[in-house]
Amino acid sequence: SRGRREVDASGLVAVVGAAAAVVASIAAVAIVKPTRRASGLMRLEEVRALFRGQVAALREHQVALGTSCLERAPKEWKYSDVVPMLNRQGWLFESPQEIEAVLLEPLRVLEEGPIQSRSDARLFAGLDLAGPITYSSALRLTYPDVDYFNGTIFRPTGVRPVLGDCLTITCEIAHYFDFLDTTEVLAFEESQGYSSLGLRKNIHDPFDLTGRVASLGVLTLTVVKTDENSATFFMHKRSGRFVVGDALYHVVPAGEFTPASISPTEAEADFSIWRNIMREYAEEFLGMPDAQGRGGRPVNYERDEPFTKLDSARVDGSVSIRVFGLALDPLSLKPELLTVAIFKKDAFDDIFGGRLGETDEGVLIERIPFEERSLRRFLEGKETRLGAQACLILAWRNRFELGIC
C-alpha cells in the first residue's frame, strides 16, 4: 500500500553511504512470505532467528548508520552543522534558554486512531503463520523476554519557532507501539538498505510530524558544579536488555515524554517537560519503578520525593535547567529535546545522596571531569548516541554562559 512492500528472501540489499565500510557486514532483509506449507521456505523459528540477527546488527551499528544518514541528508535538513542531528531554522537556540522557552500547546486527544493503519504497517512476513505483522509485533514475538509496554506517549505533531528564542510544541495522546511501527521502524529499514521497506523514501519532509507517530525524547545532560571553575558530569551505559538504543552511552536522564500513570485522568497533570525530567531522575538515578508510567498511582509532586526537593532546588537556584533546542535523530527521525541540568554539589548530594549505581536501565558513570579530554572520549567513540553527542557538544560550546567552566 502506497508504495510500501513486504520483503521476500531474494530482496538482499547492501548498506550504502559513508558508513558502508563499517556496516557492510550487516545481514540484508530476508523475510519470507507466510505459508502453512514448509516446502521451499524457511521454518518459522529460522525466520525469527534471522530477524533477531538483523536487529542485533542494527543495535551494533546504529551510531555508524545514523552518521551515514546524516551525511546523506539534504543540506536544507542541516541548518546548523554544530550537532550530528537533523535540524531546521529556529529549532536550535542561538544560546541556551530557560525551560520555559519550550511552550506546550494544550494537550489534544487523538480521536481518529493512528495516522498509519495497523494493516498498513504490517510489513514483516514470515514471522507469524497468521500473516504479515507490524514491527512492534515482530519485536515482541522475537524478544519475548523484553518487557515491551504499549504505554501512552505525548506525541508531537507540530513544532513552531517563536521570536528566535522559544519553541511552541503541539502534542496529542498516542501510544508507544504506534511510534515503533511508524518511526522507529525507519532505523531497522536503514540497517537493511535504504528504503528496503519503502518507508523512508516516502518522507519528503522529516520535520513534518503529522504523517507518522513520533515520540518526543527528552535528553538531559547532568552537570554538578564542584566549585566556581570546575564541574563533573554523568553518563549512562544502557543495559543489554533493551532493543531500542541498547548498549550505548547516553546522557542521563533520558526518556520519552509520557505521563507517569496509566490513568487517562492524569495525563494533563504530567504534561510538563520539567515534571518529565524529574520522573526520569527518579527512575534512572534512584531506580523508582513508580516513575515509569505504568502504575495506577499518580505522582504527588508536592509531597513525594525526590520531586519536592528537586522543585525546591530549582526555585532557590540550586539546580538550573537549560534548553539547547530540538533536533531529529538522523537514523529514526525521532525528535529529541536537548537539555542540561546544572546542580550545585550540596543540592545534588542532598537529593540523591549515596544511592546512585546500577538500575534496571543500566549503569551510571559518575562524576566525570567536565573537561575537553573527557568529552572527546565520548564524542570520538562509536558507542555514544548522536543525541548524547549533541548535548555534550552544546554544553561545551556554551560552558562559560552556563557557568560550568
mmCIF file of C-alpha atoms in Angstrom:
data_model
loop_
_atom_site.group_PDB
_atom_site.id
_atom_site.type_symbol
_atom_site.label_atom_id
_atom_site.label_comp_id
_atom_site.label_asym_id
_atom_site.label_seq_id
_atom_site.Cartn_x
_atom_site.Cartn_y
_atom_site.Cartn_z
ATOM 1 C CA SER A 1 0.000 0.000 0.000
ATOM 2 C CA ARG A 2 1.236 3.445 -1.007
ATOM 3 C CA GLY A 3 4.488 2.007 -2.298
ATOM 4 C CA ARG A 4 5.343 0.018 0.829
ATOM 5 C CA ARG A 5 6.139 -3.612 0.375
ATOM 6 C CA GLU A 6 6.938 -6.805 2.182
ATOM 7 C CA VAL A 7 10.465 -8.029 1.541
ATOM 8 C CA ASP A 8 10.995 -11.608 0.425
ATOM 9 C CA ALA A 9 14.090 -13.787 0.650
ATOM 10 C CA SER A 10 15.506 -12.517 -2.624
ATOM 11 C CA GLY A 11 15.493 -8.899 -1.523
ATOM 12 C CA LEU A 12 19.093 -8.683 -0.368
ATOM 13 C CA VAL A 13 20.216 -5.080 -0.174
ATOM 14 C CA ALA A 14 23.677 -3.875 0.862
ATOM 15 C CA VAL A 15 24.078 -0.904 3.172
ATOM 16 C CA VAL A 16 25.355 2.163 1.353
ATOM 17 C CA GLY A 17 26.652 5.576 2.387
ATOM 18 C CA ALA A 18 29.652 6.987 4.137
ATOM 19 C CA ALA A 19 29.469 4.393 6.909
ATOM 20 C CA ALA A 20 29.259 1.454 4.484
ATOM 21 C CA ALA A 21 32.706 0.194 5.384
ATOM 22 C CA VAL A 22 31.601 -0.156 8.988
ATOM 23 C CA VAL A 23 28.194 -1.709 8.404
ATOM 24 C CA ALA A 24 28.636 -3.693 5.187
ATOM 25 C CA SER A 25 28.577 -6.907 7.178
ATOM 26 C CA ILE A 26 25.010 -6.345 8.339
ATOM 27 C CA ALA A 27 22.717 -9.050 7.014
ATOM 28 C CA ALA A 28 20.206 -7.846 4.446
ATOM 29 C CA VAL A 29 16.461 -8.278 4.784
ATOM 30 C CA ALA A 30 15.385 -11.812 4.083
ATOM 31 C CA ILE A 31 11.884 -12.157 5.448
ATOM 32 C CA VAL A 32 9.891 -14.811 3.627
ATOM 33 C CA LYS A 33 6.216 -14.564 2.817
ATOM 34 C CA PRO A 34 3.913 -16.556 5.090
ATOM 35 C CA THR A 35 2.734 -20.046 4.200
ATOM 36 C CA ARG A 36 1.397 -23.036 6.065
ATOM 37 C CA ARG A 37 3.471 -25.388 3.948
ATOM 38 C CA ALA A 38 7.106 -25.809 4.856
ATOM 39 C CA SER A 39 8.454 -26.982 1.481
ATOM 40 C CA GLY A 40 10.789 -24.470 -0.161
ATOM 41 C CA LEU A 41 10.510 -21.946 2.702
ATOM 42 C CA MET A 42 12.330 -21.327 5.947
ATOM 43 C CA ARG A 43 10.744 -22.645 9.068
ATOM 44 C CA LEU A 44 9.170 -20.120 11.393
ATOM 45 C CA GLU A 45 11.914 -20.303 14.007
ATOM 46 C CA GLU A 46 14.590 -19.871 11.344
ATOM 47 C CA VAL A 47 12.933 -16.687 10.151
ATOM 48 C CA ARG A 48 12.697 -15.371 13.698
ATOM 49 C CA ALA A 49 16.361 -16.200 14.264
ATOM 50 C CA LEU A 50 17.224 -14.281 11.107
ATOM 51 C CA PHE A 51 15.190 -11.294 12.313
ATOM 52 C CA ARG A 52 16.994 -11.416 15.660
ATOM 53 C CA GLY A 53 20.288 -11.260 13.800
ATOM 54 C CA GLN A 54 19.118 -8.264 11.811
ATOM 55 C CA VAL A 55 18.037 -6.400 14.942
ATOM 56 C CA ALA A 56 21.344 -7.296 16.624
ATOM 57 C CA ALA A 57 23.195 -5.793 13.656
ATOM 58 C CA LEU A 58 21.120 -2.624 13.965
ATOM 59 C CA ARG A 59 21.973 -2.379 17.655
ATOM 60 C CA GLU A 60 25.668 -2.871 16.999
ATOM 61 C CA HIS A 61 25.962 -0.355 14.166
ATOM 62 C CA GLN A 62 23.292 2.248 14.937
ATOM 63 C CA VAL A 63 25.744 5.118 15.535
ATOM 64 C CA ALA A 64 27.502 4.478 12.208
ATOM 65 C CA LEU A 65 24.153 4.100 10.457
ATOM 66 C CA GLY A 66 22.957 7.389 11.918
ATOM 67 C CA THR A 67 26.149 9.103 10.778
ATOM 68 C CA SER A 68 25.597 7.725 7.293
ATOM 69 C CA CYS A 69 22.026 9.075 7.252
ATOM 70 C CA LEU A 70 23.281 12.464 8.415
ATOM 71 C CA GLU A 71 25.929 12.669 5.693
ATOM 72 C CA ARG A 72 23.419 11.637 3.040
ATOM 73 C CA ALA A 73 20.703 14.062 4.167
ATOM 74 C CA PRO A 74 19.979 17.161 2.054
ATOM 75 C CA LYS A 75 21.739 20.323 3.153
ATOM 76 C CA GLU A 76 18.456 22.043 3.980
ATOM 77 C CA TRP A 77 17.812 19.419 6.670
ATOM 78 C CA LYS A 78 21.006 20.514 8.481
ATOM 79 C CA TYR A 79 20.508 24.219 9.188
ATOM 80 C CA SER A 80 23.155 24.036 11.918
ATOM 81 C CA ASP A 81 26.118 21.736 11.407
ATOM 82 C CA VAL A 82 27.260 22.079 15.019
ATOM 83 C CA VAL A 83 25.431 18.928 16.143
ATOM 84 C CA PRO A 84 25.241 15.482 14.463
ATOM 85 C CA MET A 85 21.469 15.677 14.085
ATOM 86 C CA LEU A 86 18.919 16.960 11.602
ATOM 87 C CA ASN A 87 17.525 20.403 12.392
ATOM 88 C CA ARG A 88 15.805 23.308 10.751
ATOM 89 C CA GLN A 89 15.945 27.057 11.274
ATOM 90 C CA GLY A 90 14.783 28.084 14.733
ATOM 91 C CA TRP A 91 14.772 24.580 16.238
ATOM 92 C CA LEU A 92 18.167 25.051 17.927
ATOM 93 C CA PHE A 93 18.569 28.202 20.011
ATOM 94 C CA GLU A 94 21.442 30.603 19.498
ATOM 95 C CA SER A 95 22.174 30.280 23.224
ATOM 96 C CA PRO A 96 20.769 28.054 25.999
ATOM 97 C CA GLN A 97 17.337 29.119 27.219
ATOM 98 C CA GLU A 98 15.341 28.534 30.379
ATOM 99 C CA ILE A 99 12.992 25.573 30.207
ATOM 100 C CA GLU A 100 10.057 27.990 29.981
ATOM 101 C CA ALA A 101 11.222 28.734 26.430
ATOM 102 C CA VAL A 102 9.555 25.456 25.416
ATOM 103 C CA LEU A 103 5.858 26.277 25.202
ATOM 104 C CA LEU A 104 3.373 23.412 25.154
ATOM 105 C CA GLU A 105 0.052 23.942 23.439
ATOM 106 C CA PRO A 106 -2.980 22.469 25.270
ATOM 107 C CA LEU A 107 -2.861 18.673 25.045
ATOM 108 C CA ARG A 108 -5.087 17.101 22.417
ATOM 109 C CA VAL A 109 -6.561 13.612 22.301
ATOM 110 C CA LEU A 110 -6.123 11.709 19.037
ATOM 111 C CA GLU A 111 -9.635 10.564 18.185
ATOM 112 C CA GLU A 112 -9.277 9.089 14.707
ATOM 113 C CA GLY A 113 -6.682 6.438 15.608
ATOM 114 C CA PRO A 114 -3.071 6.143 14.436
ATOM 115 C CA ILE A 115 -2.046 8.046 11.319
ATOM 116 C CA GLN A 116 -0.852 4.798 9.790
ATOM 117 C CA SER A 117 -3.386 1.991 9.995
ATOM 118 C CA ARG A 118 -2.377 -1.269 11.628
ATOM 119 C CA SER A 119 -2.768 -3.191 8.352
ATOM 120 C CA ASP A 120 -0.750 -0.563 6.518
ATOM 121 C CA ALA A 121 2.147 -1.085 8.920
ATOM 122 C CA ARG A 122 2.178 -4.886 8.586
ATOM 123 C CA LEU A 123 5.400 -5.151 6.641
ATOM 124 C CA PHE A 124 7.028 -8.164 8.267
ATOM 125 C CA ALA A 125 6.041 -11.513 6.802
ATOM 126 C CA GLY A 126 7.195 -14.975 7.747
ATOM 127 C CA LEU A 127 7.414 -14.329 11.493
ATOM 128 C CA ASP A 128 3.838 -15.362 12.246
ATOM 129 C CA LEU A 129 1.774 -18.003 10.439
ATOM 130 C CA ALA A 130 -1.269 -15.737 10.691
ATOM 131 C CA GLY A 131 0.276 -13.376 8.139
ATOM 132 C CA PRO A 132 2.295 -10.137 7.970
ATOM 133 C CA ILE A 133 2.749 -8.282 11.248
ATOM 134 C CA THR A 134 3.925 -4.871 12.435
ATOM 135 C CA TYR A 135 7.417 -4.020 13.636
ATOM 136 C CA SER A 136 6.262 -3.839 17.258
ATOM 137 C CA SER A 137 4.632 -7.269 16.953
ATOM 138 C CA ALA A 138 7.775 -8.673 15.331
ATOM 139 C CA LEU A 139 9.896 -7.391 18.205
ATOM 140 C CA ARG A 140 7.555 -8.821 20.827
ATOM 141 C CA LEU A 141 7.412 -12.213 19.127
ATOM 142 C CA THR A 142 11.150 -12.389 18.643
ATOM 143 C CA TYR A 143 12.152 -10.982 22.037
ATOM 144 C CA PRO A 144 9.599 -12.439 24.469
ATOM 145 C CA ASP A 145 11.864 -11.708 27.450
ATOM 146 C CA VAL A 146 11.859 -7.951 26.787
ATOM 147 C CA ASP A 147 9.088 -6.218 28.703
ATOM 148 C CA TYR A 148 7.506 -4.121 25.972
ATOM 149 C CA PHE A 149 4.755 -1.799 27.143
ATOM 150 C CA ASN A 150 2.307 -0.030 24.860
ATOM 151 C CA GLY A 151 2.074 2.972 27.133
ATOM 152 C CA THR A 152 0.703 6.412 26.492
ATOM 153 C CA ILE A 153 3.069 8.940 24.936
ATOM 154 C CA PHE A 154 2.773 12.656 24.290
ATOM 155 C CA ARG A 155 3.169 12.607 20.525
ATOM 156 C CA PRO A 156 4.461 15.852 18.965
ATOM 157 C CA THR A 157 2.577 16.871 15.838
ATOM 158 C CA GLY A 158 3.946 20.358 15.312
ATOM 159 C CA VAL A 159 6.966 22.478 16.239
ATOM 160 C CA ARG A 160 6.925 26.222 15.698
ATOM 161 C CA PRO A 161 9.808 28.610 16.499
ATOM 162 C CA VAL A 162 8.685 31.843 18.172
ATOM 163 C CA LEU A 163 10.798 35.021 18.082
ATOM 164 C CA GLY A 164 14.024 33.049 17.731
ATOM 165 C CA ASP A 165 14.318 32.045 21.395
ATOM 166 C CA CYS A 166 11.172 29.982 22.029
ATOM 167 C CA LEU A 167 9.646 26.812 20.639
ATOM 168 C CA THR A 168 5.947 26.021 20.637
ATOM 169 C CA ILE A 169 5.217 22.291 20.543
ATOM 170 C CA THR A 170 1.802 20.785 19.851
ATOM 171 C CA CYS A 171 1.194 17.295 21.221
ATOM 172 C CA GLU A 172 -1.568 14.751 21.362
ATOM 173 C CA ILE A 173 -2.128 11.455 23.139
ATOM 174 C CA ALA A 174 -0.799 8.407 21.284
ATOM 175 C CA HIS A 175 0.766 5.028 22.091
ATOM 176 C CA TYR A 176 4.297 3.665 22.073
ATOM 177 C CA PHE A 177 3.713 0.781 19.648
ATOM 178 C CA ASP A 178 2.456 3.226 17.023
ATOM 179 C CA PHE A 179 5.770 5.058 17.431
ATOM 180 C CA LEU A 180 7.672 1.791 16.907
ATOM 181 C CA ASP A 181 5.602 0.943 13.825
ATOM 182 C CA THR A 182 5.828 4.312 12.067
ATOM 183 C CA THR A 183 9.056 5.984 13.256
ATOM 184 C CA GLU A 184 11.476 3.592 14.999
ATOM 185 C CA VAL A 185 10.963 1.114 12.149
ATOM 186 C CA LEU A 186 12.875 3.578 9.934
ATOM 187 C CA ALA A 187 16.068 2.671 11.796
ATOM 188 C CA PHE A 188 15.539 -1.018 11.059
ATOM 189 C CA GLU A 189 14.830 -0.263 7.419
ATOM 190 C CA GLU A 190 18.043 1.756 7.110
ATOM 191 C CA SER A 191 20.086 -1.087 8.571
ATOM 192 C CA GLN A 192 18.845 -3.339 5.775
ATOM 193 C CA GLY A 193 19.485 -0.898 2.956
ATOM 194 C CA TYR A 194 17.978 2.483 2.158
ATOM 195 C CA SER A 195 14.187 2.205 1.642
ATOM 196 C CA SER A 196 14.231 -1.589 1.726
ATOM 197 C CA LEU A 197 10.682 -1.425 3.123
ATOM 198 C CA GLY A 198 9.580 1.557 1.058
ATOM 199 C CA LEU A 199 9.156 3.842 4.084
ATOM 200 C CA ARG A 200 11.958 6.408 4.239
ATOM 201 C CA LYS A 201 11.755 7.325 0.563
ATOM 202 C CA ASN A 202 8.178 8.491 1.096
ATOM 203 C CA ILE A 203 9.197 11.012 3.768
ATOM 204 C CA HIS A 204 9.831 14.217 1.844
ATOM 205 C CA ASP A 205 9.901 16.479 4.912
ATOM 206 C CA PRO A 206 11.158 14.797 8.095
ATOM 207 C CA PHE A 207 10.175 17.864 10.136
ATOM 208 C CA ASP A 208 6.501 17.331 9.282
ATOM 209 C CA LEU A 209 5.422 15.125 12.189
ATOM 210 C CA THR A 210 1.785 14.738 11.136
ATOM 211 C CA GLY A 211 2.294 11.740 8.839
ATOM 212 C CA ARG A 212 3.760 9.379 11.438
ATOM 213 C CA VAL A 213 3.594 8.817 15.188
ATOM 214 C CA ALA A 214 6.759 10.271 16.673
ATOM 215 C CA SER A 215 7.709 10.098 20.337
ATOM 216 C CA LEU A 216 9.464 13.085 21.858
ATOM 217 C CA GLY A 217 12.709 12.136 23.594
ATOM 218 C CA VAL A 218 13.792 14.415 26.436
ATOM 219 C CA LEU A 219 17.582 14.235 26.834
ATOM 220 C CA THR A 220 19.222 15.837 29.868
ATOM 221 C CA LEU A 221 22.941 16.109 30.494
ATOM 222 C CA THR A 222 23.527 16.202 34.270
ATOM 223 C CA VAL A 223 26.356 18.508 35.382
ATOM 224 C CA VAL A 224 27.394 19.055 39.009
ATOM 225 C CA LYS A 225 29.420 22.164 39.870
ATOM 226 C CA THR A 226 32.193 21.262 42.304
ATOM 227 C CA ASP A 227 33.445 24.854 42.616
ATOM 228 C CA GLU A 228 33.395 28.086 40.647
ATOM 229 C CA ASN A 229 35.755 26.833 37.945
ATOM 230 C CA SER A 230 35.159 23.097 37.720
ATOM 231 C CA ALA A 231 32.345 20.604 37.285
ATOM 232 C CA THR A 232 31.636 16.941 36.678
ATOM 233 C CA PHE A 233 29.008 15.196 34.557
ATOM 234 C CA PHE A 234 27.251 11.844 34.380
ATOM 235 C CA MET A 235 26.751 9.386 31.544
ATOM 236 C CA HIS A 236 24.734 6.204 31.287
ATOM 237 C CA LYS A 237 25.604 2.843 29.719
ATOM 238 C CA ARG A 238 22.326 1.253 28.739
ATOM 239 C CA SER A 239 21.801 -2.321 29.867
ATOM 240 C CA GLY A 240 21.737 -5.192 27.393
ATOM 241 C CA ARG A 241 18.055 -5.949 27.878
ATOM 242 C CA PHE A 242 16.772 -3.271 25.505
ATOM 243 C CA VAL A 243 16.276 -3.498 21.756
ATOM 244 C CA VAL A 244 15.894 0.226 21.057
ATOM 245 C CA GLY A 245 19.021 2.263 21.935
ATOM 246 C CA ASP A 246 20.661 -0.696 23.622
ATOM 247 C CA ALA A 247 24.234 -0.934 24.958
ATOM 248 C CA LEU A 248 25.205 2.648 24.094
ATOM 249 C CA TYR A 249 26.442 5.590 26.132
ATOM 250 C CA HIS A 250 23.805 8.222 26.677
ATOM 251 C CA VAL A 251 23.255 11.350 28.712
ATOM 252 C CA VAL A 252 21.283 10.771 31.857
ATOM 253 C CA PRO A 253 18.444 11.080 32.473
ATOM 254 C CA ALA A 254 16.876 10.486 29.084
ATOM 255 C CA GLY A 255 13.449 9.139 28.244
ATOM 256 C CA GLU A 256 10.186 9.509 26.394
ATOM 257 C CA PHE A 257 7.775 12.370 27.050
ATOM 258 C CA THR A 258 4.992 10.403 28.749
ATOM 259 C CA PRO A 259 2.539 10.624 31.624
ATOM 260 C CA ALA A 260 3.514 8.963 34.917
ATOM 261 C CA SER A 261 0.332 6.939 35.340
ATOM 262 C CA ILE A 262 -1.760 4.753 33.061
ATOM 263 C CA SER A 263 -4.822 6.685 34.220
ATOM 264 C CA PRO A 264 -6.223 8.886 31.431
ATOM 265 C CA THR A 265 -7.273 11.437 34.049
ATOM 266 C CA GLU A 266 -3.661 12.197 34.997
ATOM 267 C CA ALA A 267 -2.249 12.991 31.558
ATOM 268 C CA GLU A 268 -2.719 16.747 31.789
ATOM 269 C CA ALA A 269 -1.069 16.918 35.238
ATOM 270 C CA ASP A 270 2.014 15.165 33.813
ATOM 271 C CA PHE A 271 2.090 17.229 30.619
ATOM 272 C CA SER A 272 5.209 19.154 31.632
ATOM 273 C CA ILE A 273 8.797 18.909 30.436
ATOM 274 C CA TRP A 274 10.153 19.647 33.932
ATOM 275 C CA ARG A 275 7.960 17.029 35.595
ATOM 276 C CA ASN A 276 9.028 14.514 32.958
ATOM 277 C CA ILE A 277 12.698 15.263 33.697
ATOM 278 C CA MET A 278 12.086 14.882 37.434
ATOM 279 C CA ARG A 279 10.487 11.470 36.928
ATOM 280 C CA GLU A 280 13.423 10.367 34.785
ATOM 281 C CA TYR A 281 15.767 11.379 37.600
ATOM 282 C CA ALA A 282 13.695 9.275 39.988
ATOM 283 C CA GLU A 283 13.841 6.307 37.617
ATOM 284 C CA GLU A 284 17.410 6.422 36.305
ATOM 285 C CA PHE A 285 19.233 7.786 39.355
ATOM 286 C CA LEU A 286 17.164 6.178 42.115
ATOM 287 C CA GLY A 287 15.536 3.190 40.379
ATOM 288 C CA MET A 288 11.988 4.185 41.329
ATOM 289 C CA PRO A 289 9.567 1.987 39.330
ATOM 290 C CA ASP A 290 6.538 4.170 40.053
ATOM 291 C CA ALA A 291 8.017 6.870 37.831
ATOM 292 C CA GLN A 292 7.940 4.733 34.680
ATOM 293 C CA GLY A 293 4.380 5.492 33.562
ATOM 294 C CA ARG A 294 2.983 2.001 34.182
ATOM 295 C CA GLY A 295 1.430 2.293 37.605
ATOM 296 C CA GLY A 296 -2.014 3.370 38.684
ATOM 297 C CA ARG A 297 -0.918 5.775 41.415
ATOM 298 C CA PRO A 298 -0.376 9.358 40.254
ATOM 299 C CA VAL A 299 2.761 11.187 41.343
ATOM 300 C CA ASN A 300 2.211 13.775 44.042
ATOM 301 C CA TYR A 301 4.796 16.347 43.029
ATOM 302 C CA GLU A 302 4.091 18.500 46.096
ATOM 303 C CA ARG A 303 4.651 15.684 48.620
ATOM 304 C CA ASP A 304 6.668 12.791 47.124
ATOM 305 C CA GLU A 305 10.459 12.612 46.992
ATOM 306 C CA PRO A 306 12.631 13.364 45.133
ATOM 307 C CA PHE A 307 10.155 15.686 43.428
ATOM 308 C CA THR A 308 9.726 18.112 46.321
ATOM 309 C CA LYS A 309 13.489 18.501 46.744
ATOM 310 C CA LEU A 310 14.044 18.920 43.000
ATOM 311 C CA ASP A 311 11.313 21.560 42.838
ATOM 312 C CA SER A 312 12.748 23.417 45.839
ATOM 313 C CA ALA A 313 16.260 23.304 44.399
ATOM 314 C CA ARG A 314 15.029 24.765 41.146
ATOM 315 C CA VAL A 315 13.178 27.556 42.950
ATOM 316 C CA ASP A 316 16.202 28.547 45.059
ATOM 317 C CA GLY A 317 18.628 28.277 42.134
ATOM 318 C CA SER A 318 20.481 25.175 43.336
ATOM 319 C CA VAL A 319 19.592 23.486 40.079
ATOM 320 C CA SER A 320 19.147 25.153 36.707
ATOM 321 C CA ILE A 321 17.531 23.537 33.659
ATOM 322 C CA ARG A 322 18.534 24.997 30.308
ATOM 323 C CA VAL A 323 17.355 24.026 26.844
ATOM 324 C CA PHE A 324 19.502 23.945 23.696
ATOM 325 C CA GLY A 325 16.613 23.233 21.344
ATOM 326 C CA LEU A 326 15.105 20.390 19.348
ATOM 327 C CA ALA A 327 16.599 18.140 16.654
ATOM 328 C CA LEU A 328 15.860 14.857 14.864
ATOM 329 C CA ASP A 329 17.845 11.660 15.238
ATOM 330 C CA PRO A 330 19.027 11.101 11.643
ATOM 331 C CA LEU A 331 18.515 7.321 11.783
ATOM 332 C CA SER A 332 14.968 7.033 13.153
ATOM 333 C CA LEU A 333 13.875 10.669 12.574
ATOM 334 C CA LYS A 334 12.756 10.778 16.189
ATOM 335 C CA PRO A 335 12.529 14.321 17.651
ATOM 336 C CA GLU A 336 14.679 14.900 20.741
ATOM 337 C CA LEU A 337 14.691 17.865 23.107
ATOM 338 C CA LEU A 338 18.269 18.676 24.151
ATOM 339 C CA THR A 339 18.694 19.978 27.704
ATOM 340 C CA VAL A 340 21.235 20.322 30.504
ATOM 341 C CA ALA A 341 20.690 20.304 34.287
ATOM 342 C CA ILE A 342 23.307 22.116 36.363
ATOM 343 C CA PHE A 343 23.370 21.254 40.071
ATOM 344 C CA LYS A 344 25.241 22.814 42.933
ATOM 345 C CA LYS A 345 27.135 19.999 44.631
ATOM 346 C CA ASP A 346 25.423 20.304 48.012
ATOM 347 C CA ALA A 347 21.974 20.216 46.423
ATOM 348 C CA PHE A 348 22.845 17.201 44.295
ATOM 349 C CA ASP A 349 24.203 15.289 47.290
ATOM 350 C CA ASP A 350 21.163 16.194 49.365
ATOM 351 C CA ILE A 351 18.720 14.964 46.704
ATOM 352 C CA PHE A 352 20.489 11.802 45.576
ATOM 353 C CA GLY A 353 22.923 11.065 48.397
ATOM 354 C CA GLY A 354 24.858 7.824 48.004
ATOM 355 C CA ARG A 355 22.029 5.950 46.331
ATOM 356 C CA LEU A 356 23.453 6.002 42.807
ATOM 357 C CA GLY A 357 24.627 2.953 40.890
ATOM 358 C CA GLU A 358 23.141 0.263 38.678
ATOM 359 C CA THR A 359 19.399 0.161 37.943
ATOM 360 C CA ASP A 360 17.250 -1.827 35.519
ATOM 361 C CA GLU A 361 18.051 0.832 32.917
ATOM 362 C CA GLY A 362 21.816 0.342 33.058
ATOM 363 C CA VAL A 363 24.903 1.663 34.859
ATOM 364 C CA LEU A 364 25.581 5.272 35.824
ATOM 365 C CA ILE A 365 29.071 6.532 35.080
ATOM 366 C CA GLU A 366 29.596 9.048 37.846
ATOM 367 C CA ARG A 367 31.363 12.360 38.267
ATOM 368 C CA ILE A 368 33.369 12.534 35.039
ATOM 369 C CA PRO A 369 35.503 15.713 34.912
ATOM 370 C CA PHE A 370 33.831 18.264 32.642
ATOM 371 C CA GLU A 371 36.948 18.747 30.549
ATOM 372 C CA GLU A 372 37.616 18.638 26.828
ATOM 373 C CA ARG A 373 39.649 15.447 27.126
ATOM 374 C CA SER A 374 36.791 13.617 28.855
ATOM 375 C CA LEU A 375 34.201 14.810 26.370
ATOM 376 C CA ARG A 376 36.347 13.778 23.418
ATOM 377 C CA ARG A 377 36.424 10.200 24.653
ATOM 378 C CA PHE A 378 32.652 10.030 24.301
ATOM 379 C CA LEU A 379 32.470 12.066 21.106
ATOM 380 C CA GLU A 380 35.160 10.182 19.215
ATOM 381 C CA GLY A 381 33.986 6.698 20.111
ATOM 382 C CA LYS A 382 31.418 4.665 18.232
ATOM 383 C CA GLU A 383 29.207 3.867 21.228
ATOM 384 C CA THR A 384 27.707 7.252 22.125
ATOM 385 C CA ARG A 385 24.259 8.061 20.794
ATOM 386 C CA LEU A 386 24.096 11.043 18.472
ATOM 387 C CA GLY A 387 21.617 12.880 20.691
ATOM 388 C CA ALA A 388 24.008 12.487 23.608
ATOM 389 C CA GLN A 389 26.849 13.788 21.449
ATOM 390 C CA ALA A 390 24.727 16.831 20.622
ATOM 391 C CA CYS A 391 24.150 17.591 24.320
ATOM 392 C CA LEU A 392 27.873 17.266 25.096
ATOM 393 C CA ILE A 393 28.880 19.474 22.160
ATOM 394 C CA LEU A 394 26.378 22.203 23.030
ATOM 395 C CA ALA A 395 27.220 22.149 26.740
ATOM 396 C CA TRP A 396 30.925 22.552 25.999
ATOM 397 C CA ARG A 397 30.281 25.224 23.372
ATOM 398 C CA ASN A 398 28.197 27.219 25.895
ATOM 399 C CA ARG A 399 30.179 26.312 29.025
ATOM 400 C CA PHE A 400 31.011 29.895 30.017
ATOM 401 C CA GLU A 401 27.449 31.109 29.612
ATOM 402 C CA LEU A 402 26.256 28.106 31.620
ATOM 403 C CA GLY A 403 28.805 28.888 34.339
ATOM 404 C CA ILE A 404 30.297 25.402 34.404
ATOM 405 C CA CYS A 405 33.869 26.198 33.469
#
